[in-house]
Short mmCIF file of C-alpha atoms and ligand atoms in Angstrom, two decimals:
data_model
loop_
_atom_site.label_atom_id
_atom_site.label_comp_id
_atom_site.label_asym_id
_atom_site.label_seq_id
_atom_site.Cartn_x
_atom_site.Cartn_y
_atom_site.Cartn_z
CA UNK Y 356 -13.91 -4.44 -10.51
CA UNK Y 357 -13.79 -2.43 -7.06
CA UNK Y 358 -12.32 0.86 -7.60
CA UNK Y 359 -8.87 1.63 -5.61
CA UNK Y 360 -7.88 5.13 -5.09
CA UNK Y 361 -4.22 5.06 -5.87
CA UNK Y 362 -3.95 8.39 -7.85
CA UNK Y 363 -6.03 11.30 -8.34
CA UNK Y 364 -6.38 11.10 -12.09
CA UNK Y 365 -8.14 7.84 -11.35
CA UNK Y 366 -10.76 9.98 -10.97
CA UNK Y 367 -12.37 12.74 -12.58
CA UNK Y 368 -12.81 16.61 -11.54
CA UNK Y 369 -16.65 16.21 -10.52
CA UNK Y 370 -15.67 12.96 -8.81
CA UNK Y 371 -12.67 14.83 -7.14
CA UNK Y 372 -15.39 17.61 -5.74
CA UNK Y 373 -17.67 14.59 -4.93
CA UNK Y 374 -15.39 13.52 -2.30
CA UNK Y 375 -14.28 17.24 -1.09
CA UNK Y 376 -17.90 17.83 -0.25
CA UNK Y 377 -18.58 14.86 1.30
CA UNK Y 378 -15.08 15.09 3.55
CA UNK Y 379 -16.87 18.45 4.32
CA UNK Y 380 -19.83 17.44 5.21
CA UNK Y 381 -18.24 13.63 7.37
CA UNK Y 382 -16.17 16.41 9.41
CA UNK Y 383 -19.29 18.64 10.20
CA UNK Y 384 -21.15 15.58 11.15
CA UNK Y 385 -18.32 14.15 13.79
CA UNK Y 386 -17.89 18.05 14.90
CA UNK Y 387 -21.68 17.99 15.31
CA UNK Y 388 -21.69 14.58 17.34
CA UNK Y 389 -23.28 12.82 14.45
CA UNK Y 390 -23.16 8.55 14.36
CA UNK Y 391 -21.40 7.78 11.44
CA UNK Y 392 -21.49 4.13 10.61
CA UNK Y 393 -20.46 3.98 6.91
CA UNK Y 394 -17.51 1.45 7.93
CA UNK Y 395 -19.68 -0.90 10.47
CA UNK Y 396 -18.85 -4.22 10.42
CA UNK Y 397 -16.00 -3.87 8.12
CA UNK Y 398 -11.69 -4.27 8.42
CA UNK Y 399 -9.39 -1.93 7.08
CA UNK Y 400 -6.25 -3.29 6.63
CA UNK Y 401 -2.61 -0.78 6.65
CA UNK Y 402 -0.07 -2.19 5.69
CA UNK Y 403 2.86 0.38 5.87
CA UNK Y 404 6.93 0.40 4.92
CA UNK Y 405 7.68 3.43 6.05
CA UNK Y 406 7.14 5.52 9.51
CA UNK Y 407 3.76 7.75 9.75
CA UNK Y 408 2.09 10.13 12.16
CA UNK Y 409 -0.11 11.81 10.54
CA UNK Y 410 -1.39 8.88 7.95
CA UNK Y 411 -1.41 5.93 10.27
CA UNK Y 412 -3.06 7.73 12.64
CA UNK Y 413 -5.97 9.66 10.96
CA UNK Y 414 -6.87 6.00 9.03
CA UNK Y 415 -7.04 4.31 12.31
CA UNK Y 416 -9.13 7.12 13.91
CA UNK Y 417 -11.23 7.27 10.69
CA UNK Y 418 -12.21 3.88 10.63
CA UNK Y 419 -12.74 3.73 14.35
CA UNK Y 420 -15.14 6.36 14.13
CA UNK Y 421 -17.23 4.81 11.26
CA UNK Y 422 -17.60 1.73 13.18
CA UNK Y 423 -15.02 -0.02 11.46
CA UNK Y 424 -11.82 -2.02 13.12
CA UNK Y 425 -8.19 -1.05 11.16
CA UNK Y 426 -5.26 -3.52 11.40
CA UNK Y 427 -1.83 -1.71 11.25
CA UNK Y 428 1.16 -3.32 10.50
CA UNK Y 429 4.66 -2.41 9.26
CA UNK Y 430 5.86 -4.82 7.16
CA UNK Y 431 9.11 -5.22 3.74
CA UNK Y 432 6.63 -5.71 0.56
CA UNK Y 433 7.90 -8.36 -1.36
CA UNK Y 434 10.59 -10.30 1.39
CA UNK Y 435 8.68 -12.82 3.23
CA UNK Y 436 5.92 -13.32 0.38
CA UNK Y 437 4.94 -12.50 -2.88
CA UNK Y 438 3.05 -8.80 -3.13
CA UNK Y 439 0.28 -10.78 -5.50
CA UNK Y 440 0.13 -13.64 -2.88
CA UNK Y 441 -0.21 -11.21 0.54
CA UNK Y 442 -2.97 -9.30 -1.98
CA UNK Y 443 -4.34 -12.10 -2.53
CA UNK Y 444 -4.56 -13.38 1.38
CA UNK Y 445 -5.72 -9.76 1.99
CA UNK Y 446 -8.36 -9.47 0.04
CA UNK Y 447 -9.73 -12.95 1.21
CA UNK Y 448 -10.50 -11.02 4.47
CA UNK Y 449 -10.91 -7.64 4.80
CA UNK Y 450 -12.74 -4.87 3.05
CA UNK Y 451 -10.05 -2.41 2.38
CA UNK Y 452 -5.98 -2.39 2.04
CA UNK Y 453 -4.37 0.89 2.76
CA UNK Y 454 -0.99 0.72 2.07
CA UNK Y 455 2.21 3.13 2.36
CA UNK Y 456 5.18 1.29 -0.07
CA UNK Y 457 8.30 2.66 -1.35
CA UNK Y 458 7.44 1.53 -4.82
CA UNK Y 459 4.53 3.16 -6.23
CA UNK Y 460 4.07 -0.26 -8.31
CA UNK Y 461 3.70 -2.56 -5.10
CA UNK Y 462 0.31 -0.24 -4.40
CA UNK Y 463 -0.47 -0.66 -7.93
CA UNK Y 464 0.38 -4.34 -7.66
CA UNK Y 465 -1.67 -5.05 -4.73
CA UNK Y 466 -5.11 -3.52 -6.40
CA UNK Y 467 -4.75 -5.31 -9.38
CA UNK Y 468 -4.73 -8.36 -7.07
CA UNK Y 469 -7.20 -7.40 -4.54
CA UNK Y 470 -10.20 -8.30 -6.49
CA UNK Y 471 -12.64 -7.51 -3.65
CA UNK Y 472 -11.27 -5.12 -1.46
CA UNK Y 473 -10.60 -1.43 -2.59
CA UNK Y 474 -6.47 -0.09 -2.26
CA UNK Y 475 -5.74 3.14 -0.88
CA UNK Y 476 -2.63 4.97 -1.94
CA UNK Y 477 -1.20 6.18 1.56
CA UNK Y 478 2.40 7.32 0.14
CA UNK Y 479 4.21 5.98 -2.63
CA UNK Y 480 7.88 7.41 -3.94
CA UNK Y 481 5.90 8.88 -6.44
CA UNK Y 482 2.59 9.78 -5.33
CA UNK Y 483 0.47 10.92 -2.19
CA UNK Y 484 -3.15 11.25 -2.99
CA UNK Y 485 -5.00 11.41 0.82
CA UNK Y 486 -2.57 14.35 1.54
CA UNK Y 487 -3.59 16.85 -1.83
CA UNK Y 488 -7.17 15.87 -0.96
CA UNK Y 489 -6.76 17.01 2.74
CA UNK Y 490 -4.76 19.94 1.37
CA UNK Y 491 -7.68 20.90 -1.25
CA UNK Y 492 -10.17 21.17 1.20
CA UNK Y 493 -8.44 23.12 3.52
CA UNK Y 494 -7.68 25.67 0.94
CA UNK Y 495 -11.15 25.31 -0.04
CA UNK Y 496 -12.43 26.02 3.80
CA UNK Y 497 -9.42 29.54 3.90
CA UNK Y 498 -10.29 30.46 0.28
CA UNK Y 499 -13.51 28.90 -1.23
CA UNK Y 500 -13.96 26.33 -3.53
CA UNK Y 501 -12.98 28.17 -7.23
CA UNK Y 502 -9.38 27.47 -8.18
CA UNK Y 503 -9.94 29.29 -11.27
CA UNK Y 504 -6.30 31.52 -11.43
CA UNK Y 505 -5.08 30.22 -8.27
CA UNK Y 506 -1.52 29.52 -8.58
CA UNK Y 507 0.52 27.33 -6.10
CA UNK Y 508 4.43 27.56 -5.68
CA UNK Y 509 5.81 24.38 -4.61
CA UNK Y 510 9.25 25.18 -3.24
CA UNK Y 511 11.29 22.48 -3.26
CA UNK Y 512 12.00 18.77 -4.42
CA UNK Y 513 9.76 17.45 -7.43
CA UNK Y 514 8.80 14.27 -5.34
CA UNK Y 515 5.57 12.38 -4.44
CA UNK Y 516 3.35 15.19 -2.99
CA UNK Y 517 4.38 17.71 -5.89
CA UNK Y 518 3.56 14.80 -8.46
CA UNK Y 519 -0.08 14.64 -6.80
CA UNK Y 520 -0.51 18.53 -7.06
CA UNK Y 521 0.01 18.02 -10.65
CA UNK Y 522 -2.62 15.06 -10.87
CA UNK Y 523 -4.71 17.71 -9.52
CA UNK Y 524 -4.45 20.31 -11.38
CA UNK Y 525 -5.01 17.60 -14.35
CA UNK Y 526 -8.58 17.98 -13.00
CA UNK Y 527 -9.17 20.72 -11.59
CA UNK Y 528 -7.98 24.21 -13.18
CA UNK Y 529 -4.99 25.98 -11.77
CA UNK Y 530 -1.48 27.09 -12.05
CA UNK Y 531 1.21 25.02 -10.41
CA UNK Y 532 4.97 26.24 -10.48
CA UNK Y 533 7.56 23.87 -9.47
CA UNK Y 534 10.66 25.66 -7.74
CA UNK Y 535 13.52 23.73 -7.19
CA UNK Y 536 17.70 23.34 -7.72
CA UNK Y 537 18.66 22.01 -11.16
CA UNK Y 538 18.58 18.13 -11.16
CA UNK Y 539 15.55 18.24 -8.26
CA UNK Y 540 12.82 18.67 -11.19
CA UNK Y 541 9.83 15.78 -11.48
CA UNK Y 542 9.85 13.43 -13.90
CA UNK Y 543 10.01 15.00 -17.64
CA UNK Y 544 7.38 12.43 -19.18
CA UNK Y 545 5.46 12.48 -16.26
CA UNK Y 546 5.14 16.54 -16.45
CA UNK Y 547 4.50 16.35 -20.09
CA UNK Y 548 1.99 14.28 -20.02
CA UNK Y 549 0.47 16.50 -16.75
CA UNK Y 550 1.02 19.59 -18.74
CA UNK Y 551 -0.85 18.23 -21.89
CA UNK Y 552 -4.04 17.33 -19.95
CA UNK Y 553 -3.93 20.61 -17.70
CA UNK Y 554 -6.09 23.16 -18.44
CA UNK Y 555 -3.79 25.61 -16.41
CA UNK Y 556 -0.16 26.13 -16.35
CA UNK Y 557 2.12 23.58 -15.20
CA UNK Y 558 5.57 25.60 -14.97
CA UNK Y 559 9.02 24.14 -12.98
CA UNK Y 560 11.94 26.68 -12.73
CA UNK Y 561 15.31 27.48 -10.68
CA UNK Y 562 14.10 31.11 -10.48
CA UNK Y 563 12.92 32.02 -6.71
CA UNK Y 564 11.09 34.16 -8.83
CA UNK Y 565 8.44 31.53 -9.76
CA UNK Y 566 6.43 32.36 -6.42
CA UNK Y 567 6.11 35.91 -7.23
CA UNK Y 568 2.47 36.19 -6.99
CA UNK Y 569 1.81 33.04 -5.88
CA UNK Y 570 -1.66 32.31 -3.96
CA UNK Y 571 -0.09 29.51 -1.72
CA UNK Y 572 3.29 28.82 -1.14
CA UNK Y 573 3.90 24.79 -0.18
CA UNK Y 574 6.98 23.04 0.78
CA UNK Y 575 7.80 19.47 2.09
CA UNK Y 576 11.57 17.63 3.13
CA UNK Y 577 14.35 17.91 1.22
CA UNK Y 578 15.20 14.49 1.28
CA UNK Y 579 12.13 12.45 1.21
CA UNK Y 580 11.67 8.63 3.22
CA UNK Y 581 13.72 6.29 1.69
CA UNK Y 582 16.25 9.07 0.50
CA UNK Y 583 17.90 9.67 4.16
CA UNK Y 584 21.61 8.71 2.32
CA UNK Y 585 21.09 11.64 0.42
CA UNK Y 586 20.26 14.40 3.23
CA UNK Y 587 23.57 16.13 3.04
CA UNK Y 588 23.95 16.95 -0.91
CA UNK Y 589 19.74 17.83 -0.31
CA UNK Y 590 21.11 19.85 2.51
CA UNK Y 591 23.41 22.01 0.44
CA UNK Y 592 21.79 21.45 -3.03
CA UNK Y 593 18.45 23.16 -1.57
CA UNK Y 594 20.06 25.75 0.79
CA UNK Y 595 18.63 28.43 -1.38
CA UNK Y 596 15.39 27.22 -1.43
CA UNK Y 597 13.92 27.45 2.19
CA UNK Y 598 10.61 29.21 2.50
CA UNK Y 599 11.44 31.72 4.47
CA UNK Y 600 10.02 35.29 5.32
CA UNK Y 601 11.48 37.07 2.15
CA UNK Y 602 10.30 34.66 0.19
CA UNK Y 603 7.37 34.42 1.63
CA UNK Y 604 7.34 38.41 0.52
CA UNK Y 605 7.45 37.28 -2.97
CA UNK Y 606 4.08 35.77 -2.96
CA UNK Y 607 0.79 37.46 -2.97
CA UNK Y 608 0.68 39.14 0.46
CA UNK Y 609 -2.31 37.17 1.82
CA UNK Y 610 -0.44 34.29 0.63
CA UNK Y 611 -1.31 30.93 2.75
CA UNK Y 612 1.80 28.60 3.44
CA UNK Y 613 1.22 24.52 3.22
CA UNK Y 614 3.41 21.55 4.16
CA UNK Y 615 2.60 18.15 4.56
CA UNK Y 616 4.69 17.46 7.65
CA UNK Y 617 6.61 16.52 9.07
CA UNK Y 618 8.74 19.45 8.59
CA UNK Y 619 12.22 19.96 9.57
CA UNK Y 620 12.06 23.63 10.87
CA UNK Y 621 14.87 25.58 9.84
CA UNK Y 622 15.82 23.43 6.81
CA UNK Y 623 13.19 23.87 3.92
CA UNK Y 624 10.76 26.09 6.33
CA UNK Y 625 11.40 28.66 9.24
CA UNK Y 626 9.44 28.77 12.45
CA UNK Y 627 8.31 32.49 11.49
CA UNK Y 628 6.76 30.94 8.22
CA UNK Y 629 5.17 27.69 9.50
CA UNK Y 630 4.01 29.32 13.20
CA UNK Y 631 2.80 32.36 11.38
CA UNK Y 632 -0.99 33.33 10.99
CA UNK Y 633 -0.40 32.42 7.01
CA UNK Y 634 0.25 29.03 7.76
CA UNK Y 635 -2.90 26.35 7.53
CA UNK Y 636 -0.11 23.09 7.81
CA UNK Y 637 -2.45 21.91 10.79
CA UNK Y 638 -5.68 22.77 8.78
CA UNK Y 639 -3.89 20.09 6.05
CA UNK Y 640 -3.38 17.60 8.84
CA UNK Y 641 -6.76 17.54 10.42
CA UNK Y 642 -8.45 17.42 7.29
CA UNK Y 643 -6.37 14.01 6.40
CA UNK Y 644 -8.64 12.80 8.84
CA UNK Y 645 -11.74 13.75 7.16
CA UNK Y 646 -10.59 13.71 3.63
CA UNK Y 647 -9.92 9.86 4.05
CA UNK Y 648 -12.90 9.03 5.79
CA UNK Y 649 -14.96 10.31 2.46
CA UNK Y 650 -12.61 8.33 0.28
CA UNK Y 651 -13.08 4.72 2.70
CA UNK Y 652 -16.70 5.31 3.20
CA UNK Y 653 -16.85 6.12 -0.88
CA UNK Y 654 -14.92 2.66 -1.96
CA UNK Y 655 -15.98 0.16 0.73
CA UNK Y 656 -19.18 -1.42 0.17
N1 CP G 398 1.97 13.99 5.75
C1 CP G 398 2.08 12.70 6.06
O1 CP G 398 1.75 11.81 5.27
O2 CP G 398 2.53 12.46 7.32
P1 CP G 398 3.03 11.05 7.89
O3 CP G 398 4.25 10.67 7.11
O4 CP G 398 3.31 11.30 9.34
O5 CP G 398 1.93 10.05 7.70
N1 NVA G 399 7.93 13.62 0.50
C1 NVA G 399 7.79 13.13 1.84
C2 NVA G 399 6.36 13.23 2.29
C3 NVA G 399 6.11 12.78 3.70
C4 NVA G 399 4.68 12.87 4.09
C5 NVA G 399 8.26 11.69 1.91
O1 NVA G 399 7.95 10.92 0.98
O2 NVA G 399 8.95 11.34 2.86
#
């Protein structure tokens, strides 16, 4: 059985800080002009549904600069073939499948067909593992590496990237406030079951108040890919929600502000937040680059 990397509760906390340190130490080793050849000789297939800068890009570069080749290609999961029977084609030739779905159970589909090659989650409607491993260790390189008491707002819809904060902080101890518009919460079972293996607090609330003290303060779209017939009600549902400068106020004043990008300044973010000296959202995206290349040259062997 190869091991995938789909979610981050596949793996466990030491495992987690296993691949921060080695993301660490693959980006001082490029910055230093070091070979790195972990992927020589081997294909990296990404398969993607839905549009990407930051992903699609940072895999290709990855790969490239292990010595690997990556094969990108936008494609319907499920229309032209079965997702078993391209998994199965897949795995016949190359050594990895990264793939970017609307349904979180066409990733976990693929794996459990791709006998040989290893799958990488790179976005699923309900999870995004690569990005809360490039945001980790860039709030591990502005803050250090013990979460113990750090507490996270995330401001905004309960989607994918807030369901793979709360995979984290299954592993890794810390306190993780949801704050979003009634009817915008994550899944109830799915939080549960989060809170129940969480050694810190897993809180979601309406209250603006929830990022009062908060040590980071992260947002993302109101209306995620897939959801663009929705943007309007998202646009007056979350009104009251944008991260702003006086909410940004709220939060513990050296507060650091994360989003994923893409962001749509002046909706769920101002400029004066995101261009301000609190902001690390570029941090986040380089690291996706080097966060990734620990987790391909960790699973392809
Ligand atoms: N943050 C992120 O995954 O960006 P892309 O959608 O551009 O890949
Ligand atoms: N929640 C967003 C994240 C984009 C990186 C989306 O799924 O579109």
């Amino acid at each position: 059985m190869v091991k995938d990397f789909i979610a981050l509760t596949d793996y466990s906390r030491e495992e987690i800080e296993q691949l921060l340190d080695f993301a660490d130490s693959l980006k001082a080793g490029i910055k230093a002009g070091e070979t790195q050849r972990h992927l020589a000789g081997k294909t990296v297939a990404m398969l993607f549904e839905k549009p990407s800068l930051r992903t699609r890009v940072t895999f290709e570069t990855g790969v490239f600069q292990m010595g690997g080749h990556a094969i990108y290609f936008q494609t319907s999961l499920g229309e032209r073939e079965t997702v078993a029977d391209m998994a199965r084609n897949l795995d016949r030739w190359v050594d990895c499948v990264v793939a970017r779905t609307f349904k979180h159970e066409h990733v976990v589909e693929l794996a459990e067909y791709c006998d040989h090659a290893p799958v990488v989650n790179g976005l699923t409607d309900f999870n995004h593992p690569c990005q809360i491993l490039a945001d980790v260790q860039a709030l591990r390189e502005h803050r250090g590496k013990d979460f113990t008491g750090f507490k996270l707002a995330f401001v905004g819809d309960g989607n994918n990237v807030f369901n793979s904060w709360a995979n984290f902080a299954r592993r890794v101890p810390m306190d993780l406030t949801l704050v979003c518009p009634p009817g915008y919460e994550a899944d109830s079972e799915f939080v549960a079951q989060a809170r129940a293996e969480a050694a810190g607090k897993i809180e979601i609330t309406d209250d603006l108040e929830g990022v009062r003290g908060a040590h980071a303060v992260y947002t993302d779209v109101w209306a995620s890919m897939g959801q663009e017939q929705e943007a309007a009600r998202r646009q007056r549902d979350f009104g009251r929600y944008q991260v702003n400068a006086s909410l940004m106020a709220l939060a513990d004043k050296d507060a650091l502000f994360l989003h994923c990008l893409p962001a749509h300044r002046g909706s769920e973010v101002t400029d004066e937040v995101i261009d301000s000296p609190q902001s690390i959202v570029f941090d986040q995206a380089e690291n996706r680059l080097h966060a990734q290349k620990a987790v391909l040259a960790t699973l392809v062997r």
